[in-house]
Amino acid sequence: MTSTQEGLTPRQARRLRMTIAAAAMVAMAVVLVVRLGDGSSLQSIGLYGAAFVLSGSVYEMSRRGRTRLGMWVLVTGFVLVIGADFML
């Protein structure tokens, strides 16, 4: 990258967002396993299961080049899941 270019290339941005989605998927899997062990409500487990699936979907979207849409879906979905978990 030269000094006139700033930011990430599209390929770097895609890889970064794929990494973020994969890390979120691992985090949701860990939370899901912990919730299963704690005997949490079925609704709570379902929410974190949905977040796990959401992370996988965002990973696939990022892999196919829909990185901005994928990040908006990931952030919005996680905010909704965490908010719903606290409401339960």
Short mmCIF file of N, CA, C and O in Angstrom, two decimals:
data_model
loop_
_atom_site.label_atom_id
_atom_site.label_comp_id
_atom_site.label_asym_id
_atom_site.label_seq_id
_atom_site.Cartn_x
_atom_site.Cartn_y
_atom_site.Cartn_z
N MET A 1 0.84 -1.16 0.00
CA MET A 1 0.00 0.00 0.00
C MET A 1 0.89 1.24 0.00
O MET A 1 1.82 1.33 0.78
N THR A 2 0.57 2.18 -0.85
CA THR A 2 1.36 3.40 -0.90
C THR A 2 0.82 4.42 0.09
O THR A 2 -0.25 4.25 0.65
N SER A 3 1.56 5.49 0.26
CA SER A 3 1.16 6.49 1.24
C SER A 3 -0.08 7.26 0.80
O SER A 3 -0.73 7.89 1.61
N THR A 4 -0.44 7.23 -0.50
CA THR A 4 -1.63 7.93 -0.96
C THR A 4 -2.91 7.14 -0.69
O THR A 4 -3.98 7.69 -0.66
N GLN A 5 -2.78 5.84 -0.50
CA GLN A 5 -3.95 5.01 -0.21
C GLN A 5 -4.14 4.92 1.30
O GLN A 5 -3.19 4.75 2.04
N GLU A 6 -5.38 5.02 1.70
CA GLU A 6 -5.69 4.91 3.11
C GLU A 6 -6.76 3.84 3.29
O GLU A 6 -7.56 3.60 2.41
N GLY A 7 -6.77 3.24 4.46
CA GLY A 7 -7.79 2.25 4.76
C GLY A 7 -7.42 0.87 4.24
O GLY A 7 -6.30 0.61 3.80
N LEU A 8 -8.41 0.02 4.28
CA LEU A 8 -8.21 -1.37 3.88
C LEU A 8 -8.64 -1.57 2.44
O LEU A 8 -9.55 -0.91 1.95
N THR A 9 -8.00 -2.52 1.79
CA THR A 9 -8.46 -2.91 0.47
C THR A 9 -9.74 -3.72 0.65
O THR A 9 -10.03 -4.21 1.75
N PRO A 10 -10.54 -3.87 -0.38
CA PRO A 10 -11.77 -4.66 -0.25
C PRO A 10 -11.50 -6.09 0.24
O PRO A 10 -12.26 -6.63 1.04
N ARG A 11 -10.43 -6.67 -0.22
CA ARG A 11 -10.10 -8.04 0.20
C ARG A 11 -9.75 -8.08 1.69
O ARG A 11 -10.18 -8.98 2.42
N GLN A 12 -8.97 -7.10 2.15
CA GLN A 12 -8.61 -7.04 3.57
C GLN A 12 -9.85 -6.79 4.43
O GLN A 12 -10.00 -7.39 5.49
N ALA A 13 -10.73 -5.92 3.97
CA ALA A 13 -11.97 -5.64 4.72
C ALA A 13 -12.83 -6.89 4.80
O ALA A 13 -13.40 -7.19 5.86
N ARG A 14 -12.92 -7.63 3.72
CA ARG A 14 -13.71 -8.86 3.71
C ARG A 14 -13.13 -9.88 4.68
O ARG A 14 -13.85 -10.48 5.46
N ARG A 15 -11.83 -10.03 4.67
CA ARG A 15 -11.19 -10.98 5.59
C ARG A 15 -11.35 -10.55 7.05
O ARG A 15 -11.58 -11.38 7.92
N LEU A 16 -11.24 -9.25 7.30
CA LEU A 16 -11.42 -8.75 8.66
C LEU A 16 -12.85 -9.01 9.15
O LEU A 16 -13.05 -9.49 10.26
N ARG A 17 -13.82 -8.74 8.32
CA ARG A 17 -15.21 -8.96 8.71
C ARG A 17 -15.53 -10.45 8.84
O ARG A 17 -16.33 -10.84 9.69
N MET A 18 -14.91 -11.28 8.03
CA MET A 18 -15.09 -12.72 8.18
C MET A 18 -14.51 -13.18 9.51
O MET A 18 -15.10 -14.02 10.19
N THR A 19 -13.37 -12.61 9.89
CA THR A 19 -12.75 -12.96 11.17
C THR A 19 -13.62 -12.52 12.34
O THR A 19 -13.80 -13.26 13.31
N ILE A 20 -14.18 -11.32 12.24
CA ILE A 20 -15.07 -10.83 13.29
C ILE A 20 -16.30 -11.73 13.42
O ILE A 20 -16.71 -12.09 14.52
N ALA A 21 -16.89 -12.11 12.29
CA ALA A 21 -18.06 -12.98 12.31
C ALA A 21 -17.72 -14.36 12.88
O ALA A 21 -18.50 -14.93 13.65
N ALA A 22 -16.55 -14.88 12.53
CA ALA A 22 -16.14 -16.18 13.06
C ALA A 22 -15.90 -16.10 14.56
O ALA A 22 -16.30 -17.01 15.31
N ALA A 23 -15.28 -15.01 15.02
CA ALA A 23 -15.06 -14.84 16.46
C ALA A 23 -16.39 -14.70 17.20
O ALA A 23 -16.57 -15.25 18.29
N ALA A 24 -17.34 -13.99 16.60
CA ALA A 24 -18.67 -13.86 17.21
C ALA A 24 -19.36 -15.22 17.27
O ALA A 24 -20.05 -15.53 18.25
N MET A 25 -19.18 -16.03 16.25
CA MET A 25 -19.80 -17.35 16.24
C MET A 25 -19.21 -18.22 17.35
O MET A 25 -19.95 -18.92 18.04
N VAL A 26 -17.91 -18.15 17.54
CA VAL A 26 -17.28 -18.91 18.61
C VAL A 26 -17.77 -18.41 19.98
O VAL A 26 -18.09 -19.21 20.86
N ALA A 27 -17.87 -17.10 20.13
CA ALA A 27 -18.34 -16.53 21.40
C ALA A 27 -19.78 -16.97 21.68
O ALA A 27 -20.11 -17.34 22.82
N MET A 28 -20.63 -16.96 20.68
CA MET A 28 -22.02 -17.38 20.87
C MET A 28 -22.10 -18.88 21.19
O MET A 28 -22.95 -19.30 21.97
N ALA A 29 -21.22 -19.67 20.60
CA ALA A 29 -21.20 -21.10 20.90
C ALA A 29 -20.81 -21.32 22.36
O ALA A 29 -21.41 -22.15 23.05
N VAL A 30 -19.83 -20.57 22.84
CA VAL A 30 -19.41 -20.69 24.24
C VAL A 30 -20.54 -20.27 25.17
O VAL A 30 -20.86 -20.97 26.15
N VAL A 31 -21.18 -19.15 24.88
CA VAL A 31 -22.30 -18.68 25.71
C VAL A 31 -23.43 -19.70 25.68
O VAL A 31 -24.06 -19.99 26.71
N LEU A 32 -23.69 -20.27 24.53
CA LEU A 32 -24.75 -21.27 24.41
C LEU A 32 -24.46 -22.50 25.27
O LEU A 32 -25.33 -23.00 25.97
N VAL A 33 -23.22 -22.97 25.25
CA VAL A 33 -22.84 -24.13 26.07
C VAL A 33 -22.95 -23.80 27.55
O VAL A 33 -23.45 -24.61 28.35
N VAL A 34 -22.52 -22.59 27.93
CA VAL A 34 -22.63 -22.18 29.34
C VAL A 34 -24.10 -22.10 29.75
O VAL A 34 -24.47 -22.57 30.83
N ARG A 35 -24.94 -21.54 28.89
CA ARG A 35 -26.37 -21.44 29.20
C ARG A 35 -27.01 -22.82 29.32
O ARG A 35 -27.88 -23.03 30.16
N LEU A 36 -26.58 -23.74 28.49
CA LEU A 36 -27.12 -25.11 28.57
C LEU A 36 -26.74 -25.74 29.91
O LEU A 36 -27.53 -26.46 30.51
N GLY A 37 -25.51 -25.49 30.37
CA GLY A 37 -25.04 -26.05 31.63
C GLY A 37 -25.70 -25.41 32.84
O GLY A 37 -25.85 -26.05 33.88
N ASP A 38 -26.08 -24.14 32.74
CA ASP A 38 -26.70 -23.43 33.86
C ASP A 38 -28.17 -23.76 34.05
O ASP A 38 -28.76 -23.38 35.05
N GLY A 39 -28.75 -24.41 33.08
CA GLY A 39 -30.18 -24.69 33.17
C GLY A 39 -31.02 -23.46 32.90
O GLY A 39 -32.08 -23.28 33.49
N SER A 40 -30.55 -22.58 32.02
CA SER A 40 -31.28 -21.37 31.68
C SER A 40 -32.57 -21.72 30.95
O SER A 40 -32.77 -22.84 30.50
N SER A 41 -33.41 -20.70 30.81
CA SER A 41 -34.69 -20.92 30.16
C SER A 41 -34.49 -21.29 28.69
O SER A 41 -33.48 -20.95 28.07
N LEU A 42 -35.47 -21.97 28.16
CA LEU A 42 -35.42 -22.38 26.77
C LEU A 42 -35.41 -21.18 25.84
O LEU A 42 -34.76 -21.20 24.80
N GLN A 43 -36.08 -20.11 26.23
CA GLN A 43 -36.09 -18.89 25.41
C GLN A 43 -34.69 -18.30 25.31
O GLN A 43 -34.26 -17.88 24.24
N SER A 44 -33.99 -18.26 26.42
CA SER A 44 -32.63 -17.71 26.43
C SER A 44 -31.71 -18.56 25.56
O SER A 44 -30.90 -18.04 24.79
N ILE A 45 -31.82 -19.85 25.68
CA ILE A 45 -31.00 -20.75 24.88
C ILE A 45 -31.33 -20.59 23.40
O ILE A 45 -30.44 -20.56 22.55
N GLY A 46 -32.61 -20.42 23.10
CA GLY A 46 -33.03 -20.20 21.71
C GLY A 46 -32.48 -18.92 21.13
O GLY A 46 -32.08 -18.86 19.96
N LEU A 47 -32.44 -17.88 21.95
CA LEU A 47 -31.90 -16.60 21.48
C LEU A 47 -30.42 -16.72 21.13
O LEU A 47 -29.98 -16.23 20.08
N TYR A 48 -29.66 -17.36 21.99
CA TYR A 48 -28.23 -17.50 21.71
C TYR A 48 -27.97 -18.49 20.58
O TYR A 48 -27.00 -18.36 19.84
N GLY A 49 -28.84 -19.46 20.43
CA GLY A 49 -28.76 -20.35 19.27
C GLY A 49 -29.01 -19.58 17.98
O GLY A 49 -28.32 -19.78 16.97
N ALA A 50 -29.99 -18.68 18.02
CA ALA A 50 -30.27 -17.84 16.85
C ALA A 50 -29.09 -16.92 16.54
O ALA A 50 -28.75 -16.69 15.38
N ALA A 51 -28.43 -16.39 17.58
CA ALA A 51 -27.26 -15.55 17.38
C ALA A 51 -26.12 -16.34 16.76
O ALA A 51 -25.37 -15.82 15.93
N PHE A 52 -26.00 -17.60 17.14
CA PHE A 52 -24.98 -18.48 16.56
C PHE A 52 -25.23 -18.66 15.07
O PHE A 52 -24.32 -18.52 14.25
N VAL A 53 -26.48 -18.92 14.71
CA VAL A 53 -26.84 -19.07 13.30
C VAL A 53 -26.63 -17.76 12.56
O VAL A 53 -26.15 -17.73 11.42
N LEU A 54 -26.99 -16.65 13.19
CA LEU A 54 -26.80 -15.33 12.60
C LEU A 54 -25.33 -15.07 12.29
O LEU A 54 -24.98 -14.57 11.23
N SER A 55 -24.45 -15.46 13.20
CA SER A 55 -23.01 -15.27 12.99
C SER A 55 -22.53 -16.07 11.79
O SER A 55 -21.73 -15.58 10.99
N GLY A 56 -23.03 -17.28 11.66
CA GLY A 56 -22.66 -18.09 10.50
C GLY A 56 -23.16 -17.50 9.20
O GLY A 56 -22.47 -17.52 8.17
N SER A 57 -24.35 -16.93 9.23
CA SER A 57 -24.90 -16.28 8.04
C SER A 57 -24.08 -15.06 7.65
O SER A 57 -23.81 -14.83 6.47
N VAL A 58 -23.66 -14.29 8.64
CA VAL A 58 -22.85 -13.11 8.37
C VAL A 58 -21.49 -13.52 7.83
O VAL A 58 -20.95 -12.88 6.93
N TYR A 59 -20.94 -14.60 8.34
CA TYR A 59 -19.66 -15.12 7.81
C TYR A 59 -19.82 -15.42 6.33
O TYR A 59 -18.97 -15.05 5.51
N GLU A 60 -20.89 -16.10 5.97
CA GLU A 60 -21.12 -16.45 4.57
C GLU A 60 -21.36 -15.20 3.72
O GLU A 60 -20.87 -15.11 2.60
N MET A 61 -22.10 -14.24 4.26
CA MET A 61 -22.32 -12.99 3.52
C MET A 61 -20.99 -12.27 3.27
O MET A 61 -20.76 -11.75 2.17
N SER A 62 -20.14 -12.25 4.26
CA SER A 62 -18.83 -11.60 4.11
C SER A 62 -17.97 -12.35 3.10
O SER A 62 -17.25 -11.73 2.32
N ARG A 63 -18.06 -13.65 3.12
CA ARG A 63 -17.29 -14.45 2.18
C ARG A 63 -17.71 -14.16 0.74
O ARG A 63 -16.90 -14.18 -0.18
N ARG A 64 -18.99 -13.85 0.56
CA ARG A 64 -19.50 -13.57 -0.78
C ARG A 64 -19.42 -12.10 -1.16
O ARG A 64 -19.94 -11.70 -2.20
N GLY A 65 -18.82 -11.27 -0.30
CA GLY A 65 -18.60 -9.89 -0.65
C GLY A 65 -19.63 -8.91 -0.12
O GLY A 65 -19.57 -7.72 -0.42
N ARG A 66 -20.59 -9.35 0.66
CA ARG A 66 -21.62 -8.47 1.22
C ARG A 66 -21.21 -8.05 2.62
O ARG A 66 -21.94 -8.23 3.58
N THR A 67 -20.03 -7.44 2.73
CA THR A 67 -19.45 -7.18 4.05
C THR A 67 -20.19 -6.11 4.83
O THR A 67 -20.43 -6.26 6.02
N ARG A 68 -20.54 -5.00 4.21
CA ARG A 68 -21.23 -3.94 4.95
C ARG A 68 -22.59 -4.39 5.43
O ARG A 68 -22.97 -4.16 6.58
N LEU A 69 -23.35 -5.02 4.55
CA LEU A 69 -24.65 -5.54 4.93
C LEU A 69 -24.50 -6.57 6.05
O LEU A 69 -25.26 -6.57 7.03
N GLY A 70 -23.50 -7.43 5.93
CA GLY A 70 -23.26 -8.45 6.94
C GLY A 70 -22.96 -7.86 8.31
O GLY A 70 -23.46 -8.33 9.33
N MET A 71 -22.16 -6.81 8.35
CA MET A 71 -21.83 -6.19 9.64
C MET A 71 -23.04 -5.51 10.25
O MET A 71 -23.26 -5.57 11.46
N TRP A 72 -23.87 -4.88 9.43
CA TRP A 72 -25.10 -4.28 9.96
C TRP A 72 -26.02 -5.36 10.52
O TRP A 72 -26.63 -5.19 11.58
N VAL A 73 -26.14 -6.46 9.81
CA VAL A 73 -26.97 -7.57 10.29
C VAL A 73 -26.41 -8.12 11.60
O VAL A 73 -27.16 -8.38 12.54
N LEU A 74 -25.10 -8.29 11.68
CA LEU A 74 -24.47 -8.83 12.88
C LEU A 74 -24.69 -7.91 14.08
O LEU A 74 -25.12 -8.36 15.14
N VAL A 75 -24.41 -6.65 13.92
CA VAL A 75 -24.55 -5.71 15.04
C VAL A 75 -26.01 -5.59 15.46
O VAL A 75 -26.33 -5.67 16.66
N THR A 76 -26.90 -5.42 14.52
CA THR A 76 -28.33 -5.29 14.84
C THR A 76 -28.85 -6.56 15.49
O THR A 76 -29.58 -6.50 16.49
N GLY A 77 -28.48 -7.70 14.95
CA GLY A 77 -28.93 -8.97 15.51
C GLY A 77 -28.43 -9.19 16.93
O GLY A 77 -29.18 -9.62 17.80
N PHE A 78 -27.17 -8.87 17.18
CA PHE A 78 -26.62 -9.05 18.52
C PHE A 78 -27.25 -8.09 19.53
O PHE A 78 -27.52 -8.47 20.66
N VAL A 79 -27.49 -6.86 19.11
CA VAL A 79 -28.17 -5.91 20.01
C VAL A 79 -29.55 -6.43 20.36
O VAL A 79 -29.97 -6.39 21.53
N LEU A 80 -30.27 -6.94 19.37
CA LEU A 80 -31.60 -7.48 19.63
C LEU A 80 -31.56 -8.71 20.53
O LEU A 80 -32.37 -8.85 21.44
N VAL A 81 -30.61 -9.60 20.29
CA VAL A 81 -30.50 -10.82 21.10
C VAL A 81 -30.15 -10.48 22.55
O VAL A 81 -30.78 -10.99 23.49
N ILE A 82 -29.17 -9.63 22.74
CA ILE A 82 -28.76 -9.27 24.10
C ILE A 82 -29.87 -8.51 24.80
O ILE A 82 -30.16 -8.74 25.97
N GLY A 83 -30.53 -7.60 24.08
CA GLY A 83 -31.65 -6.87 24.68
C GLY A 83 -32.78 -7.79 25.06
O GLY A 83 -33.38 -7.67 26.15
N ALA A 84 -33.10 -8.74 24.19
CA ALA A 84 -34.17 -9.69 24.50
C ALA A 84 -33.81 -10.60 25.65
O ALA A 84 -34.66 -10.96 26.47
N ASP A 85 -32.54 -10.95 25.76
CA ASP A 85 -32.10 -11.82 26.87
C ASP A 85 -32.26 -11.09 28.22
O ASP A 85 -32.66 -11.68 29.19
N PHE A 86 -31.93 -9.81 28.23
CA PHE A 86 -32.10 -9.05 29.47
C PHE A 86 -33.57 -8.83 29.82
O PHE A 86 -33.93 -8.72 30.98
N MET A 87 -34.43 -8.77 28.79
CA MET A 87 -35.87 -8.59 29.01
C MET A 87 -36.50 -9.86 29.57
O MET A 87 -37.52 -9.77 30.27
N LEU A 88 -35.92 -11.00 29.25
CA LEU A 88 -36.48 -12.26 29.73
C LEU A 88 -36.14 -12.37 31.16
O LEU A 88 -36.20 -12.86 32.03
#
